[in-house]
Short mmCIF file of C-alpha atoms (C1' of nucleotides) in Angstrom, two decimals:
data_model
loop_
_atom_site.label_atom_id
_atom_site.label_comp_id
_atom_site.label_asym_id
_atom_site.label_seq_id
_atom_site.Cartn_x
_atom_site.Cartn_y
_atom_site.Cartn_z
CA UNK A 1 152.42 160.44 10.09
CA UNK A 2 151.69 156.88 10.26
CA UNK A 3 154.35 154.85 11.25
CA UNK A 4 154.77 153.42 14.63
CA UNK A 5 151.02 153.22 15.64
CA UNK A 6 150.69 151.64 18.63
CA UNK A 7 148.11 149.10 18.21
CA UNK A 8 144.81 150.19 18.95
CA UNK A 9 145.55 153.56 20.88
CA UNK A 10 144.66 156.32 19.26
CA UNK A 11 147.67 159.16 18.53
CA UNK A 12 145.98 161.67 20.91
CA UNK A 13 146.27 158.89 23.72
CA UNK A 14 149.78 157.91 22.82
CA UNK A 15 150.76 161.95 23.10
CA UNK A 16 148.98 162.18 25.91
CA UNK A 17 151.06 159.22 27.65
CA UNK A 18 153.97 160.82 26.21
CA UNK A 19 153.45 164.41 27.75
CA UNK A 20 152.37 162.82 31.00
CA UNK A 21 155.40 161.20 31.52
CA UNK A 22 157.61 164.18 30.15
CA UNK A 23 155.31 166.49 32.67
CA UNK A 24 155.65 164.12 35.63
CA UNK A 25 158.89 163.36 34.92
CA UNK A 26 160.23 167.00 35.57
CA UNK A 27 161.58 167.16 32.12
CA UNK A 28 158.89 170.02 31.63
CA UNK A 29 159.09 172.98 34.47
CA UNK A 30 155.97 173.68 36.62
CA UNK A 31 154.86 177.15 35.52
CA UNK A 32 156.38 176.73 32.04
CA UNK A 33 154.26 177.73 28.76
CA UNK A 34 153.52 174.96 26.14
CA UNK A 35 153.46 176.81 22.61
CA UNK A 36 151.07 175.03 20.49
CA UNK A 37 152.87 175.51 17.30
CA UNK A 38 156.39 174.98 18.51
CA UNK A 39 155.02 171.85 20.62
CA UNK A 40 153.16 170.20 17.84
CA UNK A 41 156.16 170.63 15.80
CA UNK A 42 158.26 168.76 18.19
CA UNK A 43 155.97 165.83 18.54
CA UNK A 44 155.20 166.06 15.05
CA UNK A 45 151.63 165.99 15.23
CA UNK A 46 149.01 168.71 14.26
CA UNK A 47 147.73 171.56 16.22
CA UNK A 48 144.45 170.22 16.44
CA UNK A 49 145.56 166.75 17.75
CA UNK A 50 147.93 168.58 20.51
CA UNK A 51 144.76 170.48 21.54
CA UNK A 52 143.02 167.32 22.35
CA UNK A 53 145.92 166.02 24.52
CA UNK A 54 145.82 169.63 26.33
CA UNK A 55 142.19 169.19 27.15
CA UNK A 56 143.07 165.36 28.38
CA UNK A 57 146.04 166.58 30.65
CA UNK A 58 144.37 170.04 31.83
CA UNK A 59 141.40 167.63 33.21
CA UNK A 60 144.04 165.60 35.04
CA UNK A 61 145.61 168.45 36.78
CA UNK A 62 148.82 168.54 35.05
CA UNK A 63 148.45 171.39 32.98
CA UNK A 64 146.42 174.74 33.45
CA UNK A 65 144.73 176.40 30.71
CA UNK A 66 144.07 180.20 30.62
CA UNK A 67 141.66 181.11 27.80
CA UNK A 68 143.53 182.87 24.85
CA UNK A 69 146.80 182.88 26.84
CA UNK A 70 147.36 179.24 26.52
CA UNK A 71 148.25 176.27 28.12
CA UNK A 72 151.10 176.02 31.21
CA UNK A 73 152.38 173.35 33.28
CA UNK A 74 150.70 173.39 36.54
CA UNK A 75 152.90 174.66 39.53
CA UNK A 76 151.97 172.84 42.74
CA UNK A 77 151.26 174.71 45.85
CA UNK A 78 151.57 173.94 49.51
CA UNK A 79 147.36 173.58 49.53
CA UNK A 80 147.42 171.01 46.88
CA UNK A 81 150.31 169.01 48.48
CA UNK A 82 147.90 168.98 51.46
CA UNK A 83 145.09 168.56 49.44
CA UNK A 84 146.59 165.43 47.77
CA UNK A 85 147.94 163.60 51.17
CA UNK A 86 144.21 164.04 52.69
CA UNK A 87 142.78 162.49 49.43
CA UNK A 88 145.26 159.57 49.98
CA UNK A 89 144.50 158.93 53.39
CA UNK A 90 140.97 158.84 52.92
CA UNK A 91 141.25 156.47 49.86
CA UNK A 92 144.34 154.31 50.81
CA UNK A 93 143.84 153.88 54.59
CA UNK A 94 139.99 152.21 54.06
CA UNK A 95 141.58 150.46 51.10
CA UNK A 96 144.05 148.93 53.26
CA UNK A 97 141.87 148.17 56.56
CA UNK A 98 139.42 146.55 54.33
CA UNK A 99 141.50 144.54 52.23
CA UNK A 100 141.42 140.68 51.73
CA UNK A 101 144.84 139.38 52.43
CA UNK A 102 144.60 137.10 49.35
CA UNK A 103 143.67 139.82 46.74
CA UNK A 104 145.09 139.57 43.60
CA UNK A 105 146.63 143.28 44.15
CA UNK A 106 148.89 141.66 47.03
CA UNK A 107 150.75 140.22 44.35
CA UNK A 108 151.37 143.97 42.77
CA UNK A 109 152.51 145.30 46.11
CA UNK A 110 154.67 142.29 46.49
CA UNK A 111 156.36 143.08 42.97
CA UNK A 112 156.52 146.60 43.48
CA UNK A 113 158.23 146.08 46.51
CA UNK A 114 160.79 143.76 44.88
CA UNK A 115 161.31 146.06 42.42
CA UNK A 116 162.39 148.95 44.71
CA UNK A 117 164.53 146.69 46.81
CA UNK A 118 166.33 145.60 43.82
CA UNK A 119 166.66 148.97 42.30
CA UNK A 120 170.01 150.07 44.33
CA UNK A 121 170.16 153.54 44.22
CA UNK A 122 168.26 154.47 41.05
CA UNK A 123 165.91 156.77 42.94
CA UNK A 124 163.66 157.47 39.57
CA UNK A 125 163.11 153.64 39.64
CA UNK A 126 162.64 153.58 43.21
CA UNK A 127 160.17 156.47 43.08
CA UNK A 128 158.43 154.80 40.26
CA UNK A 129 157.95 151.69 42.10
CA UNK A 130 156.84 153.58 45.31
CA UNK A 131 154.19 154.81 43.28
CA UNK A 132 152.95 151.46 42.03
CA UNK A 133 152.69 150.05 45.82
CA UNK A 134 150.42 152.64 46.62
CA UNK A 135 148.17 152.36 43.53
CA UNK A 136 148.20 148.60 44.12
CA UNK A 137 146.63 149.34 47.57
CA UNK A 138 143.97 151.13 45.85
CA UNK A 139 143.48 148.38 43.47
CA UNK A 140 142.71 146.22 46.53
CA UNK A 141 139.06 148.11 46.41
CA UNK A 142 138.39 146.84 42.95
CA UNK A 143 137.01 150.09 42.11
CA UNK A 144 137.72 151.71 38.95
CA UNK A 145 136.86 155.08 39.97
CA UNK A 146 138.89 155.04 42.76
CA UNK A 147 141.69 153.77 41.03
CA UNK A 148 141.41 156.36 38.20
CA UNK A 149 141.10 158.97 41.00
CA UNK A 150 144.23 157.85 42.76
CA UNK A 151 146.22 157.89 39.26
CA UNK A 152 145.72 161.43 38.61
CA UNK A 153 146.26 162.28 42.33
CA UNK A 154 149.58 160.39 42.08
CA UNK A 155 150.42 162.22 39.15
CA UNK A 156 150.06 165.72 40.70
CA UNK A 157 152.09 164.09 43.60
CA UNK A 158 154.87 163.37 41.24
CA UNK A 159 154.97 166.43 39.43
CA UNK A 160 155.29 168.13 43.12
CA UNK A 161 158.38 165.47 43.76
CA UNK A 162 159.84 166.97 40.36
CA UNK A 163 160.44 170.41 41.99
CA UNK A 164 162.05 169.23 45.06
CA UNK A 165 165.81 168.97 44.97
CA UNK A 166 166.69 165.81 46.53
CA UNK A 167 164.20 163.19 45.53
CA UNK A 168 166.20 160.39 46.88
CA UNK A 169 164.92 161.17 50.54
CA UNK A 170 161.06 161.26 49.43
CA UNK A 171 161.50 158.01 48.39
CA UNK A 172 164.25 156.04 49.71
CA UNK A 173 163.42 155.83 53.76
CA UNK A 174 160.11 154.55 52.33
CA UNK A 175 160.89 150.93 50.76
CA UNK A 176 161.59 149.33 53.94
CA UNK A 177 158.03 150.35 55.39
CA UNK A 178 155.94 149.32 52.36
CA UNK A 179 157.86 145.83 52.98
CA UNK A 180 156.60 146.19 56.61
CA UNK A 181 153.02 146.94 55.52
CA UNK A 182 152.78 144.21 52.88
CA UNK A 183 153.86 141.37 55.35
CA UNK A 184 151.41 142.81 57.73
CA UNK A 185 148.51 142.24 55.33
CA UNK A 186 149.76 139.00 54.26
CA UNK A 187 149.87 138.24 57.81
CA UNK A 188 146.31 138.73 57.89
CA UNK A 189 146.74 141.84 60.10
CA UNK A 190 145.09 144.49 57.43
CA UNK A 191 144.20 146.92 60.45
CA UNK A 192 147.99 147.25 61.69
CA UNK A 193 148.94 147.56 57.77
CA UNK A 194 146.62 150.48 57.77
CA UNK A 195 147.97 151.95 60.90
CA UNK A 196 151.50 151.67 59.50
CA UNK A 197 150.59 153.14 56.47
CA UNK A 198 148.88 156.16 58.26
CA UNK A 199 152.46 156.91 60.35
CA UNK A 200 153.93 156.70 56.59
CA UNK A 201 151.78 159.06 54.78
CA UNK A 202 152.36 161.32 57.92
CA UNK A 203 155.88 161.32 57.48
CA UNK A 204 156.08 161.68 54.05
CA UNK A 205 153.54 164.68 54.10
CA UNK A 206 156.05 166.50 56.54
CA UNK A 207 159.01 165.55 54.65
CA UNK A 208 157.36 166.71 51.29
CA UNK A 209 155.82 170.12 52.83
CA UNK A 210 159.28 170.61 54.57
CA UNK A 211 161.36 170.45 51.40
CA UNK A 212 158.49 172.29 49.61
CA UNK A 213 158.58 175.18 52.44
CA UNK A 214 162.66 175.22 51.66
CA UNK A 215 162.02 176.81 48.18
CA UNK A 216 159.79 179.71 48.85
CA UNK B 1 130.30 180.96 14.51
CA UNK B 2 130.89 183.94 17.31
CA UNK B 3 127.71 185.21 18.20
CA UNK B 4 126.97 184.23 21.92
CA UNK B 5 129.95 183.80 23.35
CA UNK B 6 129.89 183.08 27.32
CA UNK B 7 132.32 185.57 28.21
CA UNK B 8 135.44 183.98 29.10
CA UNK B 9 134.79 180.30 28.64
CA UNK B 10 135.63 178.71 25.53
CA UNK B 11 133.21 177.51 23.05
CA UNK B 12 134.72 173.82 23.67
CA UNK B 13 133.52 174.46 27.75
CA UNK B 14 130.24 175.79 26.70
CA UNK B 15 129.39 172.89 24.48
CA UNK B 16 131.00 170.35 27.00
CA UNK B 17 128.41 171.93 29.56
CA UNK B 18 125.63 171.51 27.09
CA UNK B 19 126.29 168.16 25.94
CA UNK B 20 127.03 167.11 29.70
CA UNK B 21 123.32 168.26 30.38
CA UNK B 22 121.93 166.61 27.69
CA UNK B 23 123.56 163.37 28.56
CA UNK B 24 122.69 163.50 32.11
CA UNK B 25 119.33 164.99 31.55
CA UNK B 26 118.11 162.13 29.62
CA UNK B 27 117.90 163.57 26.21
CA UNK B 28 120.52 161.39 24.70
CA UNK B 29 119.77 157.59 25.27
CA UNK B 30 122.62 155.57 26.96
CA UNK B 31 124.12 153.19 24.30
CA UNK B 32 123.21 155.59 21.27
CA UNK B 33 125.97 156.35 19.07
CA UNK B 34 127.12 160.04 18.68
CA UNK B 35 128.18 160.63 14.99
CA UNK B 36 130.83 163.50 14.91
CA UNK B 37 129.29 165.20 11.49
CA UNK B 38 125.77 165.15 12.51
CA UNK B 39 126.32 166.08 16.14
CA UNK B 40 128.66 168.93 14.95
CA UNK B 41 126.10 170.12 12.19
CA UNK B 42 123.30 170.06 14.94
CA UNK B 43 125.56 171.92 17.55
CA UNK B 44 126.80 174.18 14.83
CA UNK B 45 130.28 173.78 15.37
CA UNK B 46 133.46 172.21 13.62
CA UNK B 47 133.98 168.49 13.92
CA UNK B 48 137.61 169.31 15.50
CA UNK B 49 135.86 171.39 18.44
CA UNK B 50 133.60 168.54 18.95
CA UNK B 51 135.96 165.78 19.13
CA UNK B 52 137.97 168.40 21.96
CA UNK B 53 134.52 168.11 23.68
CA UNK B 54 134.37 164.37 23.07
CA UNK B 55 137.48 163.67 24.84
CA UNK B 56 136.34 165.91 27.94
CA UNK B 57 133.45 163.92 28.65
CA UNK B 58 134.81 160.84 27.90
CA UNK B 59 137.49 161.20 30.59
CA UNK B 60 134.43 162.24 32.96
CA UNK B 61 132.74 158.87 32.09
CA UNK B 62 129.83 160.17 30.61
CA UNK B 63 130.85 158.76 27.09
CA UNK B 64 132.86 155.75 25.78
CA UNK B 65 135.15 155.79 23.21
CA UNK B 66 135.82 153.13 20.85
CA UNK B 67 139.11 153.46 18.70
CA UNK B 68 137.59 153.70 14.88
CA UNK B 69 133.89 153.08 15.95
CA UNK B 70 132.95 156.37 17.44
CA UNK B 71 131.88 157.66 20.63
CA UNK B 72 128.90 156.69 22.53
CA UNK B 73 126.59 157.80 25.61
CA UNK B 74 128.00 155.45 28.50
CA UNK B 75 125.44 152.95 29.32
CA UNK B 76 125.36 152.38 33.20
CA UNK B 77 125.94 148.90 34.71
CA UNK B 78 124.95 147.48 37.92
CA UNK B 79 128.55 147.37 39.01
CA UNK B 80 129.02 150.93 38.28
CA UNK B 81 126.12 152.11 40.40
CA UNK B 82 127.74 149.96 43.11
CA UNK B 83 130.80 151.69 42.80
CA UNK B 84 129.49 154.94 42.68
CA UNK B 85 127.78 154.44 45.74
CA UNK B 86 130.78 153.32 47.41
CA UNK B 87 132.56 156.02 46.57
CA UNK B 88 130.16 158.43 47.91
CA UNK B 89 129.96 156.74 51.11
CA UNK B 90 133.65 156.99 51.32
CA UNK B 91 133.63 160.66 50.35
CA UNK B 92 130.56 162.10 51.92
CA UNK B 93 130.24 160.39 55.39
CA UNK B 94 133.66 161.35 56.44
CA UNK B 95 133.11 165.01 55.09
CA UNK B 96 129.98 165.32 57.12
CA UNK B 97 131.52 163.73 60.23
CA UNK B 98 134.19 165.97 60.50
CA UNK B 99 132.14 169.08 59.35
CA UNK B 100 132.49 172.36 61.05
CA UNK B 101 128.96 173.32 61.80
CA UNK B 102 129.36 176.94 60.40
CA UNK B 103 131.18 176.16 57.24
CA UNK B 104 129.95 178.49 54.52
CA UNK B 105 129.16 175.37 52.52
CA UNK B 106 126.19 174.82 55.42
CA UNK B 107 124.38 177.76 53.61
CA UNK B 108 124.52 175.86 49.93
CA UNK B 109 123.14 172.78 51.75
CA UNK B 110 120.37 175.02 53.46
CA UNK B 111 119.80 176.43 49.83
CA UNK B 112 119.35 173.04 48.35
CA UNK B 113 116.89 172.32 50.88
CA UNK B 114 114.96 175.24 50.37
CA UNK B 115 115.03 174.55 46.84
CA UNK B 116 113.79 171.31 46.96
CA UNK B 117 110.81 171.88 49.28
CA UNK B 118 109.48 174.75 47.23
CA UNK B 119 109.84 172.78 44.09
CA UNK B 120 106.23 171.18 44.41
CA UNK B 121 106.11 167.97 42.17
CA UNK B 122 108.45 168.85 39.51
CA UNK B 123 110.98 165.99 40.09
CA UNK B 124 113.48 167.37 37.82
CA UNK B 125 114.32 170.46 40.00
CA UNK B 126 114.06 168.11 43.00
CA UNK B 127 116.52 165.61 41.63
CA UNK B 128 118.90 168.83 40.85
CA UNK B 129 118.49 170.21 44.22
CA UNK B 130 119.07 166.79 46.02
CA UNK B 131 122.59 166.80 43.77
CA UNK B 132 123.25 169.91 44.85
CA UNK B 133 122.74 169.05 48.72
CA UNK B 134 125.38 166.55 48.30
CA UNK B 135 127.85 168.23 46.32
CA UNK B 136 127.67 170.85 49.21
CA UNK B 137 128.34 168.25 51.85
CA UNK B 138 131.60 167.35 49.74
CA UNK B 139 132.23 171.22 49.82
CA UNK B 140 132.59 171.02 53.51
CA UNK B 141 135.91 169.28 53.05
CA UNK B 142 137.19 172.34 51.11
CA UNK B 143 138.92 170.02 48.82
CA UNK B 144 139.08 170.79 45.24
CA UNK B 145 140.13 167.35 44.12
CA UNK B 146 137.32 165.76 46.63
CA UNK B 147 134.77 167.86 44.88
CA UNK B 148 135.96 167.71 41.34
CA UNK B 149 135.53 163.97 41.75
CA UNK B 150 132.51 163.84 43.36
CA UNK B 151 130.79 166.15 40.52
CA UNK B 152 131.93 163.56 37.85
CA UNK B 153 130.68 160.69 40.05
CA UNK B 154 127.36 162.36 40.62
CA UNK B 155 127.17 163.41 36.79
CA UNK B 156 127.34 159.63 36.16
CA UNK B 157 124.66 158.66 38.83
CA UNK B 158 122.24 161.32 36.96
CA UNK B 159 122.93 159.51 33.77
CA UNK B 160 121.99 156.16 35.25
CA UNK B 161 118.86 157.70 36.79
CA UNK B 162 117.60 158.88 33.75
CA UNK B 163 117.50 155.27 32.80
CA UNK B 164 115.00 154.56 35.62
CA UNK B 165 111.43 154.65 34.87
CA UNK B 166 109.82 156.52 37.77
CA UNK B 167 112.53 159.03 38.64
CA UNK B 168 110.32 161.05 41.52
CA UNK B 169 110.39 157.83 43.50
CA UNK B 170 114.32 158.34 43.63
CA UNK B 171 114.40 161.56 44.85
CA UNK B 172 111.09 162.50 46.57
CA UNK B 173 111.30 160.48 49.55
CA UNK B 174 114.60 162.10 50.52
CA UNK B 175 113.99 165.64 50.88
CA UNK B 176 113.08 165.13 54.00
CA UNK B 177 115.75 163.52 55.02
CA UNK B 178 118.31 166.28 53.45
CA UNK B 179 116.33 168.59 55.82
CA UNK B 180 116.87 166.46 59.02
CA UNK B 181 120.57 165.81 58.44
CA UNK B 182 121.19 169.55 57.85
CA UNK B 183 119.37 170.36 61.25
CA UNK B 184 121.65 167.86 63.03
CA UNK B 185 124.89 169.21 61.34
CA UNK B 186 123.34 172.85 62.48
CA UNK B 187 122.80 171.49 65.94
CA UNK B 188 126.40 170.71 66.38
CA UNK B 189 125.98 166.96 66.00
CA UNK B 190 127.84 165.92 62.73
CA UNK B 191 128.38 162.35 63.94
CA UNK B 192 124.57 161.86 63.98
CA UNK B 193 124.16 163.54 60.67
CA UNK B 194 126.59 161.24 59.33
CA UNK B 195 124.95 158.55 60.96
CA UNK B 196 121.60 159.58 59.12
CA UNK B 197 123.53 160.27 55.87
CA UNK B 198 124.62 156.60 56.03
CA UNK B 199 121.34 155.19 56.27
CA UNK B 200 119.89 157.32 53.43
CA UNK B 201 122.56 156.28 51.09
CA UNK B 202 121.86 152.75 52.07
CA UNK B 203 117.98 153.05 51.21
CA UNK B 204 118.94 155.19 48.08
CA UNK B 205 121.35 152.80 46.69
CA UNK B 206 118.79 149.45 47.34
CA UNK B 207 115.99 151.79 45.71
CA UNK B 208 118.07 152.50 42.69
CA UNK B 209 119.34 148.98 42.24
CA UNK B 210 115.80 147.60 42.30
CA UNK B 211 114.90 149.82 40.11
CA UNK B 212 117.77 148.73 37.72
CA UNK B 213 117.21 145.47 38.14
CA UNK B 214 113.58 145.70 37.20
CA UNK B 215 114.88 146.29 33.63
CA UNK B 216 117.17 143.44 32.96
"C1'" DA C 1 118.55 130.20 1.40
"C1'" DT C 2 123.18 129.76 3.73
"C1'" DG C 3 127.91 131.07 4.51
"C1'" DC C 4 132.11 133.70 2.91
"C1'" DA C 5 135.48 136.44 0.15
"C1'" DT C 6 135.49 140.98 -2.31
"C1'" DT C 7 134.06 145.42 -2.87
"C1'" DA C 8 131.97 149.74 -2.27
"C1'" DA C 9 130.41 153.20 1.26
"C1'" DA C 10 130.20 155.54 5.40
"C1'" DT C 11 132.91 156.94 9.49
"C1'" DT C 12 136.70 158.19 12.10
"C1'" DG C 13 141.47 159.67 12.66
"C1'" DT C 14 144.88 162.99 11.46
"C1'" DT C 15 146.50 167.07 8.91
"C1'" DG C 16 147.35 171.59 7.02
"C1'" DA C 17 145.84 175.72 6.12
"C1'" DA C 18 143.43 179.70 6.73
"C1'" DC C 19 140.89 183.72 9.20
"C1'" DA C 20 138.99 185.98 13.55
"C1'" DA C 21 139.69 187.07 18.08
"C1'" DT C 22 142.59 188.04 22.09
"C1'" DA C 23 146.79 189.12 24.36
"C1'" DC C 24 151.53 190.74 24.35
"C1'" DC C 25 155.07 194.69 23.35
"C1'" DG C 26 157.28 199.00 21.81
"C1'" DC C 27 156.76 203.44 21.62
"C1'" DA C 28 155.14 207.83 21.14
"C1'" DA C 29 152.36 211.59 23.84
"C1'" DG C 30 150.89 213.86 27.68
"C1'" DC D 1 155.40 207.36 35.09
"C1'" DT D 2 151.33 206.51 33.02
"C1'" DT D 3 148.43 206.07 29.29
"C1'" DG D 4 146.99 205.41 24.56
"C1'" DC D 5 147.92 203.28 20.36
"C1'" DG D 6 149.52 200.08 16.41
"C1'" DG D 7 151.52 196.01 15.01
"C1'" DT D 8 152.62 191.45 16.09
"C1'" DA D 9 152.27 186.75 17.81
"C1'" DT D 10 149.39 183.19 19.91
"C1'" DT D 11 145.37 180.99 20.60
"C1'" DG D 12 140.39 179.87 19.07
"C1'" DT D 13 137.75 177.90 15.43
"C1'" DT D 14 136.37 176.53 11.14
"C1'" DC D 15 137.28 173.93 6.68
"C1'" DA D 16 138.62 170.80 3.35
"C1'" DA D 17 141.17 167.16 2.29
"C1'" DC D 18 143.10 162.35 2.61
"C1'" DA D 19 144.74 158.01 5.00
"C1'" DA D 20 142.77 154.11 7.64
"C1'" DT D 21 139.34 151.51 9.60
"C1'" DT D 22 134.56 149.84 10.28
"C1'" DT D 23 130.15 148.72 8.63
"C1'" DA D 24 127.18 147.44 4.72
"C1'" DA D 25 126.23 145.29 -0.04
"C1'" DT D 26 127.45 142.58 -3.49
"C1'" DG D 27 128.02 138.65 -5.67
"C1'" DC D 28 129.51 133.57 -5.75
"C1'" DA D 29 129.70 128.89 -4.57
"C1'" DT D 30 127.80 125.04 -1.93
#
DNA sequence: ATGCATTAAATTGTTGAACAATACCGCAAG
DNA sequence: CTTGCGGTATTGTTCAACAATTTAATGCAT
């Protein structure tokens, strides 16, 4: 079990990234139970290593661990979505309002906008680019802790998105807004950019909650 | 290895709590290397279980993991302290400013204040009570994500405190301020309470940074 | 002595098997 | 229909082994 080792990264972290992708990408259904023996066999790793991965992703909030019962894909609730958007406001708004318009992360924001604009109808790429845009906003703070925390929360949100029916409606309307926020920031008007982001988040939250309520 | 099982909690989490306490309590020196075989023997657990614990605490920021070299107790830097206080401001100030004066967490705040007042000269208890006070402030938000994030950051800060020489100076001056903040909140003046907390955090940060600079 | 390549020892990374402890499931009895 | 009981599957934890890598030691040439 040592063929395609990804240079420096331990197997545990590789598999963690892989599983993270599968969970947030919707390949694994929320609530689904993950059998240790079966999943270990599927991933071609040992059960012990898989348990290390489980501990990682459980702390990230993507998996839920019930003692002596197993681990399950976390199932997003209305409360968790409300909480996530609250955290996003608390982090993203000050980050943007206090931003230095020539911060390196602005380039990341621009790259994410371009990526979304050139993505055509591929909502998967659009969604990913959208999240990169907001991660770049948080990167404006130069705070490793905020960036890590946001990445975690963003992963949880992606998990919730995967539960909804029409994902294109959740991302597509916002690529234009991202571009607007970016140009406001580049024009040296961070306060207005933050204001635009606030309405953005409000609408996004409403959309997500509505789509969520439509499921029961 | 199944004598004093702590009712429901898995052994991994028990040991994680134990190690967390040892790290934040200063029993383990920052930078110190933690040998898997030796520590596993000391804790009377298997190496595999210990590795699960390592993964937990590494993600919490208390340990650092260098591939193929081992795990070390994280060593706080000036940058990390600055970052931590920035996060604290961002979380605690809005939490207090928007607080409902009759929120259940107010009781926790009060309990922490009393505990500190009755602690005499035991700076260990005072420091612990102080942290509980601020955790209670975050609990005012009813946000599980913010609470978890704060707990993590607070643990990192305790780790940094352990590095400093006169810990009583870091906590003792602030028990009075905590009481003041609490009474302002109970009096229905959360804005003023938040303002008091802001000066509190500013002074505390300056004190910590000064003590830290005194080490090199 | 100093610098450097090579070998040996120690440690981490990962696996597989084993067993205990717990939860799950079907079935019989009341 | 519920309760109690056993059998089975799964998780929790340990142990022993080996591969891979780092660290230390050794010896040699300068």
